[in-house]
Short mmCIF file of N, CA and C in Angstrom, two decimals:
data_model
loop_
_atom_site.label_atom_id
_atom_site.label_comp_id
_atom_site.label_asym_id
_atom_site.label_seq_id
_atom_site.Cartn_x
_atom_site.Cartn_y
_atom_site.Cartn_z
N MET A 1 -116.17 38.98 -100.76
CA MET A 1 -115.01 38.97 -101.62
C MET A 1 -114.56 40.41 -101.83
N THR A 2 -113.32 40.67 -101.64
CA THR A 2 -112.82 42.03 -101.85
C THR A 2 -112.70 42.34 -103.32
N MET A 3 -112.70 43.64 -103.63
CA MET A 3 -112.60 44.06 -105.02
C MET A 3 -111.28 43.55 -105.62
N THR A 4 -110.21 43.59 -104.87
CA THR A 4 -108.91 43.15 -105.39
C THR A 4 -108.98 41.67 -105.77
N LEU A 5 -109.60 40.86 -104.94
CA LEU A 5 -109.72 39.43 -105.22
C LEU A 5 -110.58 39.22 -106.47
N GLU A 6 -111.67 39.98 -106.62
CA GLU A 6 -112.50 39.86 -107.82
C GLU A 6 -111.72 40.23 -109.06
N VAL A 7 -110.96 41.29 -109.00
CA VAL A 7 -110.15 41.73 -110.15
C VAL A 7 -109.12 40.64 -110.49
N GLN A 8 -108.50 40.08 -109.47
CA GLN A 8 -107.49 39.04 -109.70
C GLN A 8 -108.16 37.81 -110.37
N LYS A 9 -109.32 37.42 -109.89
CA LYS A 9 -110.01 36.27 -110.47
C LYS A 9 -110.42 36.55 -111.92
N THR A 10 -110.95 37.75 -112.17
CA THR A 10 -111.34 38.13 -113.53
C THR A 10 -110.13 38.14 -114.45
N ALA A 11 -109.04 38.73 -113.98
CA ALA A 11 -107.81 38.76 -114.81
C ALA A 11 -107.29 37.36 -115.02
N GLY A 12 -107.42 36.52 -114.00
CA GLY A 12 -106.97 35.12 -114.12
C GLY A 12 -107.76 34.34 -115.14
N ILE A 13 -109.07 34.55 -115.14
CA ILE A 13 -109.94 33.84 -116.08
C ILE A 13 -109.65 34.35 -117.51
N ALA A 14 -109.51 35.69 -117.66
CA ALA A 14 -109.21 36.24 -118.98
C ALA A 14 -107.88 35.69 -119.47
N GLY A 15 -106.89 35.65 -118.61
CA GLY A 15 -105.57 35.11 -119.00
C GLY A 15 -105.64 33.64 -119.36
N LEU A 16 -106.42 32.90 -118.62
CA LEU A 16 -106.61 31.48 -118.92
C LEU A 16 -107.23 31.29 -120.30
N LEU A 17 -108.28 32.06 -120.59
CA LEU A 17 -108.93 31.97 -121.90
C LEU A 17 -108.00 32.43 -123.03
N GLU A 18 -107.22 33.46 -122.77
CA GLU A 18 -106.23 33.93 -123.79
C GLU A 18 -105.20 32.85 -124.07
N ALA A 19 -104.72 32.20 -123.03
CA ALA A 19 -103.74 31.11 -123.22
C ALA A 19 -104.34 29.95 -123.97
N LEU A 20 -105.57 29.61 -123.63
CA LEU A 20 -106.27 28.52 -124.32
C LEU A 20 -106.48 28.87 -125.79
N SER A 21 -106.88 30.10 -126.07
CA SER A 21 -107.10 30.57 -127.44
C SER A 21 -105.78 30.50 -128.23
N ALA A 22 -104.68 30.91 -127.59
CA ALA A 22 -103.38 30.88 -128.29
C ALA A 22 -102.97 29.45 -128.62
N GLU A 23 -103.19 28.54 -127.69
CA GLU A 23 -102.84 27.12 -127.96
C GLU A 23 -103.71 26.53 -129.06
N MET A 24 -104.98 26.87 -129.07
CA MET A 24 -105.87 26.36 -130.10
C MET A 24 -105.50 26.96 -131.45
N SER A 25 -105.01 28.18 -131.47
CA SER A 25 -104.54 28.80 -132.72
C SER A 25 -103.33 28.02 -133.27
N ILE A 26 -102.46 27.61 -132.38
CA ILE A 26 -101.29 26.80 -132.79
C ILE A 26 -101.81 25.47 -133.37
N ALA A 27 -102.83 24.87 -132.74
CA ALA A 27 -103.36 23.61 -133.25
C ALA A 27 -104.00 23.82 -134.63
N ALA A 28 -104.65 24.96 -134.86
CA ALA A 28 -105.23 25.24 -136.16
C ALA A 28 -104.16 25.35 -137.22
N VAL A 29 -103.07 25.99 -136.91
CA VAL A 29 -101.93 26.10 -137.85
C VAL A 29 -101.39 24.71 -138.16
N SER A 30 -101.26 23.88 -137.13
CA SER A 30 -100.80 22.51 -137.34
C SER A 30 -101.72 21.73 -138.28
N CYS A 31 -103.04 21.95 -138.12
CA CYS A 31 -104.01 21.32 -139.02
C CYS A 31 -103.78 21.78 -140.45
N GLY A 32 -103.46 23.04 -140.61
CA GLY A 32 -103.19 23.57 -141.96
C GLY A 32 -101.98 22.89 -142.57
N HIS A 33 -100.94 22.68 -141.77
CA HIS A 33 -99.75 21.99 -142.26
C HIS A 33 -100.09 20.52 -142.61
N LEU A 34 -100.90 19.89 -141.77
CA LEU A 34 -101.30 18.52 -142.04
C LEU A 34 -102.10 18.45 -143.32
N ASP A 35 -103.02 19.38 -143.51
CA ASP A 35 -103.81 19.44 -144.72
C ASP A 35 -102.93 19.58 -145.97
N SER A 36 -101.92 20.41 -145.86
CA SER A 36 -100.99 20.61 -146.97
C SER A 36 -100.21 19.32 -147.26
N ALA A 37 -99.72 18.70 -146.22
CA ALA A 37 -98.92 17.47 -146.41
C ALA A 37 -99.80 16.37 -147.01
N LEU A 38 -101.03 16.26 -146.52
CA LEU A 38 -101.92 15.24 -147.05
C LEU A 38 -102.28 15.53 -148.51
N GLY A 39 -102.38 16.80 -148.84
CA GLY A 39 -102.63 17.20 -150.23
C GLY A 39 -101.51 16.76 -151.14
N GLN A 40 -100.28 16.84 -150.65
CA GLN A 40 -99.13 16.40 -151.44
C GLN A 40 -99.17 14.88 -151.60
N LEU A 41 -99.59 14.17 -150.55
CA LEU A 41 -99.71 12.70 -150.64
C LEU A 41 -100.79 12.28 -151.61
N LEU A 42 -101.81 13.13 -151.74
CA LEU A 42 -102.91 12.82 -152.65
C LEU A 42 -102.42 12.61 -154.07
N GLU A 43 -101.36 13.30 -154.42
CA GLU A 43 -100.81 13.17 -155.77
C GLU A 43 -100.35 11.75 -156.08
N ALA A 44 -99.99 11.02 -155.03
CA ALA A 44 -99.52 9.65 -155.22
C ALA A 44 -100.67 8.63 -155.25
N VAL A 45 -101.86 9.08 -154.95
CA VAL A 45 -103.02 8.18 -154.93
C VAL A 45 -103.47 7.93 -156.38
N PRO A 46 -103.74 6.66 -156.74
CA PRO A 46 -104.24 6.40 -158.09
C PRO A 46 -105.48 7.22 -158.40
N LEU A 47 -105.58 7.65 -159.63
CA LEU A 47 -106.67 8.52 -160.08
C LEU A 47 -108.04 7.98 -159.72
N GLU A 48 -108.25 6.69 -159.84
CA GLU A 48 -109.57 6.11 -159.59
C GLU A 48 -109.96 6.17 -158.12
N SER A 49 -109.01 6.33 -157.21
CA SER A 49 -109.29 6.40 -155.77
C SER A 49 -109.22 7.83 -155.24
N ARG A 50 -108.80 8.75 -156.06
CA ARG A 50 -108.54 10.11 -155.60
C ARG A 50 -109.75 10.83 -155.02
N LEU A 51 -110.94 10.66 -155.66
CA LEU A 51 -112.14 11.34 -155.17
C LEU A 51 -112.49 10.90 -153.77
N LYS A 52 -112.43 9.63 -153.50
CA LYS A 52 -112.74 9.12 -152.16
C LYS A 52 -111.74 9.67 -151.15
N VAL A 53 -110.48 9.69 -151.49
CA VAL A 53 -109.45 10.20 -150.57
C VAL A 53 -109.64 11.70 -150.36
N MET A 54 -110.02 12.42 -151.42
CA MET A 54 -110.25 13.86 -151.28
C MET A 54 -111.39 14.17 -150.32
N GLN A 55 -112.42 13.33 -150.34
CA GLN A 55 -113.55 13.52 -149.43
C GLN A 55 -113.10 13.33 -147.99
N GLU A 56 -112.23 12.38 -147.75
CA GLU A 56 -111.70 12.17 -146.40
C GLU A 56 -110.79 13.30 -145.98
N LEU A 57 -110.00 13.81 -146.92
CA LEU A 57 -109.10 14.91 -146.62
C LEU A 57 -109.87 16.17 -146.24
N HIS A 58 -111.09 16.28 -146.77
CA HIS A 58 -111.94 17.43 -146.44
C HIS A 58 -112.20 17.50 -144.93
N MET A 59 -112.19 16.36 -144.26
CA MET A 59 -112.41 16.31 -142.82
C MET A 59 -111.29 17.04 -142.08
N VAL A 60 -110.07 17.00 -142.59
CA VAL A 60 -108.98 17.73 -141.96
C VAL A 60 -109.25 19.21 -142.05
N ASP A 61 -109.72 19.68 -143.18
CA ASP A 61 -110.07 21.08 -143.36
C ASP A 61 -111.21 21.47 -142.41
N MET A 62 -112.19 20.63 -142.27
CA MET A 62 -113.30 20.88 -141.35
C MET A 62 -112.80 20.95 -139.89
N LEU A 63 -111.86 20.08 -139.56
CA LEU A 63 -111.28 20.12 -138.21
C LEU A 63 -110.57 21.44 -137.96
N ALA A 64 -109.82 21.90 -138.92
CA ALA A 64 -109.11 23.17 -138.79
C ALA A 64 -110.10 24.32 -138.63
N GLN A 65 -111.19 24.30 -139.38
CA GLN A 65 -112.21 25.33 -139.27
C GLN A 65 -112.89 25.30 -137.90
N HIS A 66 -113.13 24.11 -137.39
CA HIS A 66 -113.75 23.95 -136.09
C HIS A 66 -112.84 24.50 -135.00
N ILE A 67 -111.55 24.14 -135.06
CA ILE A 67 -110.60 24.63 -134.09
C ILE A 67 -110.54 26.16 -134.13
N THR A 68 -110.53 26.71 -135.35
CA THR A 68 -110.52 28.17 -135.50
C THR A 68 -111.76 28.81 -134.89
N ALA A 69 -112.92 28.18 -135.08
CA ALA A 69 -114.16 28.71 -134.49
C ALA A 69 -114.08 28.73 -132.98
N ILE A 70 -113.59 27.68 -132.39
CA ILE A 70 -113.48 27.63 -130.93
C ILE A 70 -112.42 28.64 -130.45
N THR A 71 -111.35 28.79 -131.22
CA THR A 71 -110.32 29.78 -130.91
C THR A 71 -110.91 31.18 -130.89
N ASP A 72 -111.69 31.50 -131.91
CA ASP A 72 -112.29 32.83 -131.98
C ASP A 72 -113.28 33.06 -130.83
N PHE A 73 -114.06 32.07 -130.50
CA PHE A 73 -115.01 32.16 -129.38
C PHE A 73 -114.27 32.40 -128.08
N THR A 74 -113.25 31.62 -127.84
CA THR A 74 -112.48 31.74 -126.59
C THR A 74 -111.79 33.09 -126.52
N ALA A 75 -111.25 33.55 -127.63
CA ALA A 75 -110.60 34.88 -127.65
C ALA A 75 -111.64 35.96 -127.38
N GLY A 76 -112.83 35.83 -127.90
CA GLY A 76 -113.89 36.80 -127.67
C GLY A 76 -114.28 36.85 -126.20
N LEU A 77 -114.38 35.68 -125.58
CA LEU A 77 -114.71 35.64 -124.15
C LEU A 77 -113.58 36.31 -123.34
N ALA A 78 -112.34 35.99 -123.66
CA ALA A 78 -111.20 36.59 -122.94
C ALA A 78 -111.22 38.11 -123.07
N SER A 79 -111.46 38.59 -124.28
CA SER A 79 -111.46 40.03 -124.54
C SER A 79 -112.58 40.73 -123.76
N SER A 80 -113.75 40.14 -123.76
CA SER A 80 -114.87 40.78 -123.04
C SER A 80 -114.66 40.74 -121.54
N ILE A 81 -114.09 39.67 -121.00
CA ILE A 81 -113.84 39.57 -119.59
C ILE A 81 -112.78 40.61 -119.18
N ALA A 82 -111.75 40.75 -120.00
CA ALA A 82 -110.68 41.72 -119.71
C ALA A 82 -111.24 43.14 -119.75
N ALA A 83 -112.12 43.44 -120.71
CA ALA A 83 -112.64 44.79 -120.87
C ALA A 83 -113.80 45.13 -119.91
N GLU A 84 -114.68 44.14 -119.71
CA GLU A 84 -115.91 44.43 -118.98
C GLU A 84 -116.02 43.70 -117.65
N GLY A 85 -115.14 42.76 -117.38
CA GLY A 85 -115.20 42.01 -116.15
C GLY A 85 -116.18 40.85 -116.16
N ALA A 86 -116.86 40.68 -117.31
CA ALA A 86 -117.81 39.57 -117.45
C ALA A 86 -117.78 39.13 -118.90
N PRO A 87 -118.09 37.84 -119.11
CA PRO A 87 -118.06 37.34 -120.51
C PRO A 87 -119.25 37.85 -121.32
N ASP A 88 -119.01 38.28 -122.54
CA ASP A 88 -120.06 38.64 -123.50
C ASP A 88 -120.23 37.44 -124.42
N VAL A 89 -121.06 36.51 -123.99
CA VAL A 89 -121.22 35.25 -124.72
C VAL A 89 -121.80 35.51 -126.12
N ASP A 90 -122.78 36.37 -126.22
CA ASP A 90 -123.37 36.65 -127.54
C ASP A 90 -122.32 37.26 -128.47
N GLY A 91 -121.53 38.17 -127.95
CA GLY A 91 -120.45 38.79 -128.75
C GLY A 91 -119.44 37.76 -129.19
N ALA A 92 -119.08 36.85 -128.26
CA ALA A 92 -118.10 35.82 -128.59
C ALA A 92 -118.66 34.85 -129.62
N LEU A 93 -119.95 34.51 -129.48
CA LEU A 93 -120.58 33.63 -130.44
C LEU A 93 -120.63 34.26 -131.82
N SER A 94 -120.80 35.55 -131.89
CA SER A 94 -120.89 36.24 -133.19
C SER A 94 -119.57 36.23 -133.92
N ARG A 95 -118.46 35.95 -133.22
CA ARG A 95 -117.14 35.86 -133.88
C ARG A 95 -116.96 34.56 -134.62
N ILE A 96 -117.80 33.57 -134.35
CA ILE A 96 -117.68 32.25 -134.97
C ILE A 96 -118.27 32.30 -136.38
N THR A 97 -117.46 31.96 -137.37
CA THR A 97 -117.93 32.00 -138.76
C THR A 97 -118.64 30.71 -139.17
N LEU A 98 -118.48 29.65 -138.45
CA LEU A 98 -119.22 28.42 -138.74
C LEU A 98 -120.52 28.41 -137.94
N GLY A 99 -121.63 28.65 -138.63
CA GLY A 99 -122.91 28.74 -137.97
C GLY A 99 -123.28 27.50 -137.18
N GLU A 100 -122.89 26.35 -137.70
CA GLU A 100 -123.18 25.07 -137.04
C GLU A 100 -122.53 24.99 -135.65
N VAL A 101 -121.31 25.44 -135.55
CA VAL A 101 -120.59 25.43 -134.27
C VAL A 101 -121.23 26.44 -133.32
N ALA A 102 -121.51 27.64 -133.81
CA ALA A 102 -122.14 28.68 -132.98
C ALA A 102 -123.47 28.18 -132.46
N ALA A 103 -124.27 27.54 -133.28
CA ALA A 103 -125.57 27.02 -132.87
C ALA A 103 -125.44 25.96 -131.79
N ARG A 104 -124.50 25.05 -131.97
CA ARG A 104 -124.32 24.02 -130.95
C ARG A 104 -123.86 24.62 -129.62
N LEU A 105 -122.93 25.55 -129.68
CA LEU A 105 -122.45 26.19 -128.47
C LEU A 105 -123.61 26.94 -127.78
N ARG A 106 -124.39 27.66 -128.56
CA ARG A 106 -125.52 28.41 -127.99
C ARG A 106 -126.50 27.45 -127.32
N GLU A 107 -126.84 26.36 -127.99
CA GLU A 107 -127.75 25.36 -127.41
C GLU A 107 -127.20 24.81 -126.10
N THR A 108 -125.92 24.44 -126.09
CA THR A 108 -125.32 23.87 -124.89
C THR A 108 -125.32 24.89 -123.75
N LEU A 109 -124.91 26.13 -124.06
CA LEU A 109 -124.87 27.16 -123.04
C LEU A 109 -126.24 27.49 -122.52
N ASP A 110 -127.25 27.56 -123.40
CA ASP A 110 -128.64 27.83 -122.98
C ASP A 110 -129.14 26.69 -122.08
N ALA A 111 -128.81 25.45 -122.44
CA ALA A 111 -129.28 24.31 -121.64
C ALA A 111 -128.63 24.33 -120.24
N LYS A 112 -127.38 24.73 -120.17
CA LYS A 112 -126.69 24.77 -118.88
C LYS A 112 -127.24 25.91 -118.01
N ALA A 113 -127.68 26.98 -118.68
CA ALA A 113 -128.21 28.15 -117.93
C ALA A 113 -129.62 27.90 -117.44
N ALA A 114 -130.35 26.99 -118.07
CA ALA A 114 -131.74 26.72 -117.69
C ALA A 114 -131.86 25.94 -116.39
#
């Protein structure tokens, strides 16, 4: 493989990850809007049912956080590939603020590498 082809592939992968990260960021913003709209609907829920509905609405917030975690991870991979020519998986994992998501990703990646 020529150096030019390697550079093109690396740039292509970094660009792909950047595009994916950008789209996931848009999805996270959409989740935020959905969370806000559902919060407004909560006001119409009878008081005796509000707690149960609030617990379900919390899942929308968790979804937004999960999408943001994957967005941050993907952006970290793209950044490291663009700068170093190879993914810095540990660095990208450290960008994830939800420990649960980072742990699952690490387990999956470790299992695939074994």
